[in-house]
Tab-separated table of C-alpha atoms in Angstrom:
chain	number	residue	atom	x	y	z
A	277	UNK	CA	-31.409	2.350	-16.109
A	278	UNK	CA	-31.807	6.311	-15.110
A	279	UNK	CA	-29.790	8.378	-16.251
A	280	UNK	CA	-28.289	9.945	-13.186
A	281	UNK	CA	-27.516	6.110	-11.861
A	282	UNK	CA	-26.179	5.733	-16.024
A	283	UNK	CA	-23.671	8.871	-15.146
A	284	UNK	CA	-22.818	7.590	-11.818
A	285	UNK	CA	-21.777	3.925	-12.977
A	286	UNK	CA	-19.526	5.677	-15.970
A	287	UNK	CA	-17.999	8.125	-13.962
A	288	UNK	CA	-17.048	5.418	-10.844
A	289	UNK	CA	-15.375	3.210	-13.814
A	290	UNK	CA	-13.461	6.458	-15.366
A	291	UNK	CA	-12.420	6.875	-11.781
A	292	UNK	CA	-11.499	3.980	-10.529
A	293	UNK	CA	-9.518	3.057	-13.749
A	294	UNK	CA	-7.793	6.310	-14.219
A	295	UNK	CA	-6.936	6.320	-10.256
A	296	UNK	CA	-5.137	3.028	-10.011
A	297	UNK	CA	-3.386	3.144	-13.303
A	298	UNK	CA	-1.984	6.678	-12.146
A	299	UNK	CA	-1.323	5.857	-8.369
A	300	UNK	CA	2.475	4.485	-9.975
A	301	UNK	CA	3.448	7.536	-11.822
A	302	UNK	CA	2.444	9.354	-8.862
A	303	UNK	CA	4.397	6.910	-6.840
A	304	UNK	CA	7.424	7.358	-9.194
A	305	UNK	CA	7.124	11.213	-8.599
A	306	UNK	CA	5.613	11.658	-12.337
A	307	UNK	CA	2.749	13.217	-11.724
A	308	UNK	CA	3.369	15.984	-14.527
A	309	UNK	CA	3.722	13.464	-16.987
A	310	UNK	CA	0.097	12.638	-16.053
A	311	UNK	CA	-0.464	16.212	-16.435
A	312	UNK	CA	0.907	16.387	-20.085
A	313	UNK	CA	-0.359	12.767	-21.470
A	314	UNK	CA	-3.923	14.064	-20.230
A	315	UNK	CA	-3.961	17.201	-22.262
A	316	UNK	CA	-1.436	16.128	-25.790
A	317	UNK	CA	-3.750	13.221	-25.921
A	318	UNK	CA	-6.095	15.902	-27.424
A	319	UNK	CA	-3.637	16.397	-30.397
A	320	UNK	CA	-3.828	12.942	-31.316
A	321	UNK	CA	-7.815	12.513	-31.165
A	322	UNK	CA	-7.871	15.766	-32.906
A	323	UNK	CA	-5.359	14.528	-35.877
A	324	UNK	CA	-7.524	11.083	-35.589
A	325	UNK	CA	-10.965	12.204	-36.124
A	326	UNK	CA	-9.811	14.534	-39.032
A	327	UNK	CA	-8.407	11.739	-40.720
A	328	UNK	CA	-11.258	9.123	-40.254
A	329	UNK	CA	-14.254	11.535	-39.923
A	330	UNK	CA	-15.555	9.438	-37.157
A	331	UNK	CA	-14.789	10.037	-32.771
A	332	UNK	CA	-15.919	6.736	-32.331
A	333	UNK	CA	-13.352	4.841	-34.486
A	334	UNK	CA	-10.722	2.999	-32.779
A	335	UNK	CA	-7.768	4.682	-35.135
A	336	UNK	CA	-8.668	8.096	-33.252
A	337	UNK	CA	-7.722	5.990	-30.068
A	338	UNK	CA	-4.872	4.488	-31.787
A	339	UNK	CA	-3.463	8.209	-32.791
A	340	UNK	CA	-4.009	9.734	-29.056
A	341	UNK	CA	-2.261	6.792	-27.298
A	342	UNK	CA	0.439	7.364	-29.709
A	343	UNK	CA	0.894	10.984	-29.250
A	344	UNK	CA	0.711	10.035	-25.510
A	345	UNK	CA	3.521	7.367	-25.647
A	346	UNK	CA	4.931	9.914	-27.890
A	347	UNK	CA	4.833	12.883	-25.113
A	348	UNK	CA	6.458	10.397	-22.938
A	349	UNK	CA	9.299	9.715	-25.390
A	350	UNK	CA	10.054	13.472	-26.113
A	351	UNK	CA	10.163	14.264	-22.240
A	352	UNK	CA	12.112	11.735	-21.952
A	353	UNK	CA	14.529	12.547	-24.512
A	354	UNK	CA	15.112	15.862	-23.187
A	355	UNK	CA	15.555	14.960	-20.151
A	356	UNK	CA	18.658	12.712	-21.636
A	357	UNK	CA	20.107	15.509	-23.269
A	358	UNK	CA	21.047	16.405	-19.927
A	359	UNK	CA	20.409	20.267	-20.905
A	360	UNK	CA	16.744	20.635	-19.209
A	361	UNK	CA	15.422	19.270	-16.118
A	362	UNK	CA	12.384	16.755	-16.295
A	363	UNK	CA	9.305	19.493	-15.479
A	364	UNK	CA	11.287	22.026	-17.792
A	365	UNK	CA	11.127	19.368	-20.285
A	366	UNK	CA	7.505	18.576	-19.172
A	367	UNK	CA	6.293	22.332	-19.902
A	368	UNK	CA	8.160	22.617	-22.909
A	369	UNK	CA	6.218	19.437	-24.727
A	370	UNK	CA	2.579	19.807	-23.584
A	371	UNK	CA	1.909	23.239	-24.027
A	372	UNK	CA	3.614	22.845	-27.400
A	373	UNK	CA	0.911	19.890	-28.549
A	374	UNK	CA	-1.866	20.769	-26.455
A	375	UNK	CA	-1.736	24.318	-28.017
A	376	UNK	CA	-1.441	22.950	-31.518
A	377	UNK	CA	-4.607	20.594	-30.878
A	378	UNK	CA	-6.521	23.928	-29.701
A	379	UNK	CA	-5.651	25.714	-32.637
A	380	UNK	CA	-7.129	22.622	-34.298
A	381	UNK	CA	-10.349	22.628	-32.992
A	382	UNK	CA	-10.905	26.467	-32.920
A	383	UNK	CA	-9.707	27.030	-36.737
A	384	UNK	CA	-12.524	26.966	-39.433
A	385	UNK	CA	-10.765	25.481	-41.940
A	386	UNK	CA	-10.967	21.912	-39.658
A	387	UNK	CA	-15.166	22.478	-38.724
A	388	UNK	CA	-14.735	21.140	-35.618
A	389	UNK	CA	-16.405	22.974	-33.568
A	390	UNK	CA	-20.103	21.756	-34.041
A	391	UNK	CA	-18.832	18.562	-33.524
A	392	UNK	CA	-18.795	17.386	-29.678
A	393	UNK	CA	-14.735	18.199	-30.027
A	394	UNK	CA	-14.712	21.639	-28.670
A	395	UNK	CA	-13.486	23.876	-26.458
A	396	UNK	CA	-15.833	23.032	-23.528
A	397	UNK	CA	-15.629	19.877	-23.963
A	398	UNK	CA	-12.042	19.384	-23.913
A	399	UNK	CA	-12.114	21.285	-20.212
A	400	UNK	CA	-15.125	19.801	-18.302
A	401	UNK	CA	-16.384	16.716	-20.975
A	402	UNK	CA	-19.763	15.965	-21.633
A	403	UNK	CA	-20.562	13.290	-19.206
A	404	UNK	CA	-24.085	14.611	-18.569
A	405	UNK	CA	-24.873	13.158	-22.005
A	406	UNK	CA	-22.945	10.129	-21.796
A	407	UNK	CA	-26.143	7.757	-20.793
A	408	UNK	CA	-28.254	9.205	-23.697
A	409	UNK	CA	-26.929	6.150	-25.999
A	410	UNK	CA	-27.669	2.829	-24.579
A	411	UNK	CA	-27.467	-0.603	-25.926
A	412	UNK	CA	-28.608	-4.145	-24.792
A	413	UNK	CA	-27.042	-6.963	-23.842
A	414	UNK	CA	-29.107	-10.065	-23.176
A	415	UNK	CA	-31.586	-8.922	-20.694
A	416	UNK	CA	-29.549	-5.949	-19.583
A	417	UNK	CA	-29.267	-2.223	-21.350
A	418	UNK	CA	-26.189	-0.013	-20.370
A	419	UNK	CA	-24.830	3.508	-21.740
A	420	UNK	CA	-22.502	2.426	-24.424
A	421	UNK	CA	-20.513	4.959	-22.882
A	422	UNK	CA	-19.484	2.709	-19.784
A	423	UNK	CA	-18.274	-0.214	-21.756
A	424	UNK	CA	-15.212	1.639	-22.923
A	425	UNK	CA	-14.513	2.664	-19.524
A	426	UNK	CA	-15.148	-1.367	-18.118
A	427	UNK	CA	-12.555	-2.712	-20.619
A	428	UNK	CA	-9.795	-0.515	-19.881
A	429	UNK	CA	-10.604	-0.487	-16.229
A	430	UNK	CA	-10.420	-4.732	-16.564
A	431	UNK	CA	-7.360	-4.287	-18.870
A	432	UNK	CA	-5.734	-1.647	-16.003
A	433	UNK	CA	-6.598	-4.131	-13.368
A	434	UNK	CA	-4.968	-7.160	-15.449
A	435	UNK	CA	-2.040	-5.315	-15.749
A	436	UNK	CA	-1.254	-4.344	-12.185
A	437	UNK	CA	-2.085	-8.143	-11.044
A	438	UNK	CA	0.612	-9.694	-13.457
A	439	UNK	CA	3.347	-7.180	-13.425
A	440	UNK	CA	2.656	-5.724	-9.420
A	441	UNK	CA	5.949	-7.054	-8.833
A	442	UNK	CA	7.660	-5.559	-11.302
A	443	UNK	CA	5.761	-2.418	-11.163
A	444	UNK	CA	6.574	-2.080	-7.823
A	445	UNK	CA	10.405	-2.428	-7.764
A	446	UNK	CA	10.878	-0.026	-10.361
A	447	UNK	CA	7.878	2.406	-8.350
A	448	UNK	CA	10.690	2.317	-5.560
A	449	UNK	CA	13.945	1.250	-6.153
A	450	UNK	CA	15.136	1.360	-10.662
A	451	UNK	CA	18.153	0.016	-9.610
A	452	UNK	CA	17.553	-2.766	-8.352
A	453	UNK	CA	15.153	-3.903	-10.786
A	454	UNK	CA	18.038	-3.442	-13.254
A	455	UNK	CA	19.677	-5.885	-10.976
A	456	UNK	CA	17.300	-7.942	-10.908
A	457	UNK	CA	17.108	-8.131	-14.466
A	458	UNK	CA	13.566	-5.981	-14.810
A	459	UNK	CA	13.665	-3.220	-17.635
A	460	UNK	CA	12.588	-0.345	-15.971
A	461	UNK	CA	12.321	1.399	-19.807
A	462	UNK	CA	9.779	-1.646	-20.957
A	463	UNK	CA	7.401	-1.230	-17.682
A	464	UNK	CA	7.500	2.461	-17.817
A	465	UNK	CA	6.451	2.295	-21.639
A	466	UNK	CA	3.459	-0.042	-21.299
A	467	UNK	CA	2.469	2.226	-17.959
A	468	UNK	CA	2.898	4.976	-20.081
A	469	UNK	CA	0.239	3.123	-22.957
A	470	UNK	CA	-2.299	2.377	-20.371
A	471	UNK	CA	-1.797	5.984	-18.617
A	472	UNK	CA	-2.432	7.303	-22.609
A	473	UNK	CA	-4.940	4.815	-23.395
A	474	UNK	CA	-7.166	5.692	-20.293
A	475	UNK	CA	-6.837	9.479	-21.230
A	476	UNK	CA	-8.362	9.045	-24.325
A	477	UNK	CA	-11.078	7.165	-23.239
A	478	UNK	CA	-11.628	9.558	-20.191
A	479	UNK	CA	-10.710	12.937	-22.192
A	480	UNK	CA	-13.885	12.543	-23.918
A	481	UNK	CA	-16.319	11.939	-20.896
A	482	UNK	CA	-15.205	13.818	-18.322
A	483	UNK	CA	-12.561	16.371	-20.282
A	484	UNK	CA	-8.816	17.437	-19.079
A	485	UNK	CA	-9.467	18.445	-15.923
A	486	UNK	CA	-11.216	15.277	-14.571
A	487	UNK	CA	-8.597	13.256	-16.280
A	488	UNK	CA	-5.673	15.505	-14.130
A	489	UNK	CA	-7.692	15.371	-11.181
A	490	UNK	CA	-8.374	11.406	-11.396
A	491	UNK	CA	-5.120	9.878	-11.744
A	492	UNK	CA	-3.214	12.394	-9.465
A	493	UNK	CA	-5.475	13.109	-6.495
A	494	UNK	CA	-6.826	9.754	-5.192
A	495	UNK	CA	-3.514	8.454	-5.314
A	496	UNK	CA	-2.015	11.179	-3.802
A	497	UNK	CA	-4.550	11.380	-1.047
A	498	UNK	CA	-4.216	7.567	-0.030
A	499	UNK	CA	-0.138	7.898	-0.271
A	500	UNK	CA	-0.368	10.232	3.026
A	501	UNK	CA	-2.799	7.368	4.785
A	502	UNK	CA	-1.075	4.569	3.788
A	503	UNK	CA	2.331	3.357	2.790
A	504	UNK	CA	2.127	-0.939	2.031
A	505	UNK	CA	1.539	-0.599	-1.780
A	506	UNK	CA	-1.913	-2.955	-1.499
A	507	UNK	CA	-3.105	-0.701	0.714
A	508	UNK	CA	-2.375	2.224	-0.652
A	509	UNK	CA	-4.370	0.630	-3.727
A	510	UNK	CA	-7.636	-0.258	-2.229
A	511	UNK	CA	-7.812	3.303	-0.453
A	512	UNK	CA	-7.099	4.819	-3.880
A	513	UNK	CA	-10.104	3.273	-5.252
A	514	UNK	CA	-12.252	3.934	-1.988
A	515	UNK	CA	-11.356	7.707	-2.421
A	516	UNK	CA	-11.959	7.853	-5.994
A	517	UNK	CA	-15.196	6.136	-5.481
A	518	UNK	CA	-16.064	8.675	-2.217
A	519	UNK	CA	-15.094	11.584	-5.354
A	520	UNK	CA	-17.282	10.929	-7.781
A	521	UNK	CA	-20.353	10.174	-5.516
A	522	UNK	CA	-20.218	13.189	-3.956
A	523	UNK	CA	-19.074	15.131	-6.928
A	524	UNK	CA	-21.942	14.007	-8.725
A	525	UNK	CA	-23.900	15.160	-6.054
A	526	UNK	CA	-22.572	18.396	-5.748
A	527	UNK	CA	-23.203	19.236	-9.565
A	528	UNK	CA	-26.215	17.710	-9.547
A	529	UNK	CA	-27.551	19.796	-6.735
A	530	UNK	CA	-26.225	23.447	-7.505
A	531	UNK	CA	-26.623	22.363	-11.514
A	532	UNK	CA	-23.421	22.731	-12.230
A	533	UNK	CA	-21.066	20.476	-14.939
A	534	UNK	CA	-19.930	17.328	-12.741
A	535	UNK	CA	-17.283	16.650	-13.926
A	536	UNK	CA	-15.728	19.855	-12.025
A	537	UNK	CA	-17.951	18.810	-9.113
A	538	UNK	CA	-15.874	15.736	-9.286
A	539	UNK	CA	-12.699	17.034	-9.571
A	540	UNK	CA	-13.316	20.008	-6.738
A	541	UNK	CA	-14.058	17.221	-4.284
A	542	UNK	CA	-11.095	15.554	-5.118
A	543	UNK	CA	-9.087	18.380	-4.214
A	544	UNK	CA	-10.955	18.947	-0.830
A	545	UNK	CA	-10.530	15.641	-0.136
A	546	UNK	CA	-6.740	15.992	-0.383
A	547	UNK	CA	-6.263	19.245	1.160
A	548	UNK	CA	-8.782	17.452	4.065
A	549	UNK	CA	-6.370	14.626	4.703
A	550	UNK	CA	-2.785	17.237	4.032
A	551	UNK	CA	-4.189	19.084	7.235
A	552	UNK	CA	-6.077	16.746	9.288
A	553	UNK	CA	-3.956	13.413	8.325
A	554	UNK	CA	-3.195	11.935	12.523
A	555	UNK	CA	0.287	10.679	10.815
A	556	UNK	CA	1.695	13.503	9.291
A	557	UNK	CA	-0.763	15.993	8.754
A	558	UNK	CA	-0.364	19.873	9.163
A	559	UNK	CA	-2.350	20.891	12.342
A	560	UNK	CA	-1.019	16.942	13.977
A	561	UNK	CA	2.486	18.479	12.781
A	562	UNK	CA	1.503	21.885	14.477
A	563	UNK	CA	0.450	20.264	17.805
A	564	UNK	CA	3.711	17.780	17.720
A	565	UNK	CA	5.701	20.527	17.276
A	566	UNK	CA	3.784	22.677	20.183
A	567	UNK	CA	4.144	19.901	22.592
A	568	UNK	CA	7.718	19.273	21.634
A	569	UNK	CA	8.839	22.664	22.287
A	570	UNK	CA	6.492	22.484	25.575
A	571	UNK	CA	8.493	19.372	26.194
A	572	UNK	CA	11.843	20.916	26.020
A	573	UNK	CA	11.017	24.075	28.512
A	574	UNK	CA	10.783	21.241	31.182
A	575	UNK	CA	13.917	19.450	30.005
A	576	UNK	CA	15.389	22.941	30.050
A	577	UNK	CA	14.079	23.689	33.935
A	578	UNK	CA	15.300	20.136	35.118
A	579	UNK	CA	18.671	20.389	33.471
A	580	UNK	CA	19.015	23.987	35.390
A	581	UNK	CA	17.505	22.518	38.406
A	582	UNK	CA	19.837	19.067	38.321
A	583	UNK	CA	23.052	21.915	37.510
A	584	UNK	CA	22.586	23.907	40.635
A	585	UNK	CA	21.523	20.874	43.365
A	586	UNK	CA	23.107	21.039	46.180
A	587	UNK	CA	25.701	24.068	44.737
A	588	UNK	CA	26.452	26.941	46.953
A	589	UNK	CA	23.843	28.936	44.837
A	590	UNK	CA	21.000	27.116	44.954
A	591	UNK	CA	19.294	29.346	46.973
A	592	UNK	CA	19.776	31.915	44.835
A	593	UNK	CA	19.352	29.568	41.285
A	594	UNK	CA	16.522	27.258	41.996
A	595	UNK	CA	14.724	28.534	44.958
A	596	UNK	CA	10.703	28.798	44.057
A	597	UNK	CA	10.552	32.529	44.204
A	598	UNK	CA	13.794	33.391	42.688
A	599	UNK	CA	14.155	30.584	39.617
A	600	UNK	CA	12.226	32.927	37.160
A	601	UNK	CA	14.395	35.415	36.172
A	602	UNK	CA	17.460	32.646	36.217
A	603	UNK	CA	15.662	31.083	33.586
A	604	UNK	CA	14.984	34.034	31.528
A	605	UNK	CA	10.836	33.398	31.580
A	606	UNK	CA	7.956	35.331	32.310
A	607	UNK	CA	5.880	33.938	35.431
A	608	UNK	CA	3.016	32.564	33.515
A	609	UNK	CA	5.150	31.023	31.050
A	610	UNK	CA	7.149	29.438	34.479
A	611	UNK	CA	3.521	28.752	36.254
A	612	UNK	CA	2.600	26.705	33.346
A	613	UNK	CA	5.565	24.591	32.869
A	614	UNK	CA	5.897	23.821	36.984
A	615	UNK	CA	2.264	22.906	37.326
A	616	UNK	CA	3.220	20.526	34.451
A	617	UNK	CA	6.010	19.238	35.975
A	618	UNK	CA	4.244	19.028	39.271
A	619	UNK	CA	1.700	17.341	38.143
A	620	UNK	CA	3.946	15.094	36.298
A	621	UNK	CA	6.017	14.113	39.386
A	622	UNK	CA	9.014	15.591	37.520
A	623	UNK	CA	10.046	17.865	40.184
A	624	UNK	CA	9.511	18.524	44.438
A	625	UNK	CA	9.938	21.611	46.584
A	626	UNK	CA	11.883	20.797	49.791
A	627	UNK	CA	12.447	23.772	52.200
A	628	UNK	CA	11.614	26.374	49.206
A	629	UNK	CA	14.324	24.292	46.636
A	630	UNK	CA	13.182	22.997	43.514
A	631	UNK	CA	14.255	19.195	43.500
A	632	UNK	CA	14.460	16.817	40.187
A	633	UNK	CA	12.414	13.505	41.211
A	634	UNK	CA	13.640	9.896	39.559
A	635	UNK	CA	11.103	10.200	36.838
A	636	UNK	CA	12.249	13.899	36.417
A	637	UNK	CA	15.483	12.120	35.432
A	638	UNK	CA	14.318	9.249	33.732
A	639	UNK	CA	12.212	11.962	31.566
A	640	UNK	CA	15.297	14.436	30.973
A	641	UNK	CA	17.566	11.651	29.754
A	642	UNK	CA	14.984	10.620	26.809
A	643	UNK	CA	15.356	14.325	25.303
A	644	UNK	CA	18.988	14.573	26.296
């Protein structure tokens, strides 16, 4: 296996796990928990690997999923205490652990940093080195780097198929899953363990940002295509897919770290569909509201037009050449909107009088 196809394989698992798993704190409007799980994580592998002397060893997992359940817990508690609001809570706790875990991993006394925890690393990972190790299995050899990824990404996907239900009454509605007799607090703890769980194993390919960028932006990006939940999943994972292929080609071709490559496209991507989405994008929501207030001139003109028919001024209030200034408009501005409405068949001239037509009526009573 090359290694650029190694890289590519690694970083579509990372993505495609991370994206799914985070699509329902997104949903749930968490997306700063996210945030902070992605970056205290760091405390625990930190506090892990100085314990055990080994990155690989599945306590230095254990300790970052617990300081990322923990993170949850402490946001969670201030926000109970009903004295700081949940994002005030949120930058209160992962600054607090994330700069603790720095300080960590920059002090001498802990020699970290000729190990591969360091500052770089933490930021953009090290998933250009990822395929370097490789191990066989019957006839086939993979990066042990992507089997990590594959079991959480199978254990992510096992989750979501037996609790979708579940997770997606409390996504939408926490009452009534207390009604139904769900507990939101058990669902959002295990989401919470899988969110932490595929941080860890992320935070040390592809670093914090990747991790952010992940299990916020697909999800994000396919919530303003779609709305049906299954959808909304299998665009998630298209996008995240789309991200990383041309991420990796994007650092691979100006030689630049991928996974920022990764995470750059993932933004463009969003800010793509945020201003070109046909449902509710910003330039379709710039042209809506064009035509709308284009559409209400005319309403305006056949409401003044349908006022002054047949009234002792009408000559004076409606006539062709003197209904400009009555309305208040400049003559383009009243050239434009008749030629619409002519062309429309929302209006007739008779004798110099501006008349309102049948469909000039049917069209003023669906504004009006």
């Amino acid at each position: 296996m090359t290694s650029g196809l190694a890289i590519i394989l690694i970083a579509l698992a990372t993505a495609i796990a991370s994206s799914i798993i985070g699509l329902f704190l997104v949903l749930r409007k968490m997306s700063m928990l996210i945030d902070a799980i992605s970056h205290t994580v760091l405390f625990g592998i930190v506090v892990g690997y100085l314990l055990v002397k080994d990155i690989n060893s599945p306590l230095v997992v254990l300790a970052a999923t617990a300081t990322g359940v923990f993170t949850s817990w402490l946001i969670e508690l201030l926000i109970k205490s009903k004295k700081i609001s949940e994002d005030a809570a949120t930058g209160v706790v992962f600054p607090l652990l994330f700069s603790i875990a720095i300080l960590l991993v920059s002090s001498p006394a802990t020699n970290l940093r000729n190990t591969n925890i360091n500052v770089d690393s933490i930021f953009i990972g090290h998933i250009e080195l990822a395929s370097i190790e490789q191990v066989t299995i019957g006839m086939l050899t993979i990066p042990s780097n992507l089997i990590l990824p594959l079991v959480v990404l199978l254990i992510n996907l096992l989750f979501i198929s037996i609790f979708y239900k579940e997770l997606k009454i409390v996504s939408f509605d926490v009452a009534l899953a207390q009604v139904l007799g769900f507990s939101p607090i058990i669902i959002h703890y295990l989401l919470t363990t899988l969110v932490s769980v595929t941080a860890v194993i992320a935070f040390n390919l592809v670093g914090a940002i990747m991790v952010v960028s992940l299990m916020i932006g697909p999800g994000a990006t396919a919530l303003m295509i779609t709305k049906d939940l299954k959808k909304t999943l299998f665009v998630t994972v298209i996008i995240a897919v789309f991200n990383v292929l041309v991420g990796y080609l994007i650092g691979d071709f100006f030689v630049l770290p991928i996974s920022g490559g990764i995470a750059v496209t993932t933004m463009i991507v969003f800010l793509i569909v945020v201003i070109l989405n046909p449902k509710s994008g910003i330039m379709i929501n710039i042209f809506k509201r064009r035509k709308l207030k284009y559409v209400y001139k005319v309403v305006a003109m056949l409401v003044h037009i349908r006022n002054h028919s047949d009234a002792d001024d009408e000559e004076e209030e409606i006539a062709l050449d003197t209904i400009v200034p009555m309305l208040n408009w400049d003559t383009k501005e009243f050239k434009q909107i008749y030629e619409y409405a002519i062309n429309k068949n929302y209006i007739k001239v008779e004798n110099n009088i501006l008349r309102v037509t049948p469909e000039g009526r049917k069209f003023k009573e669906t504004y009006l």
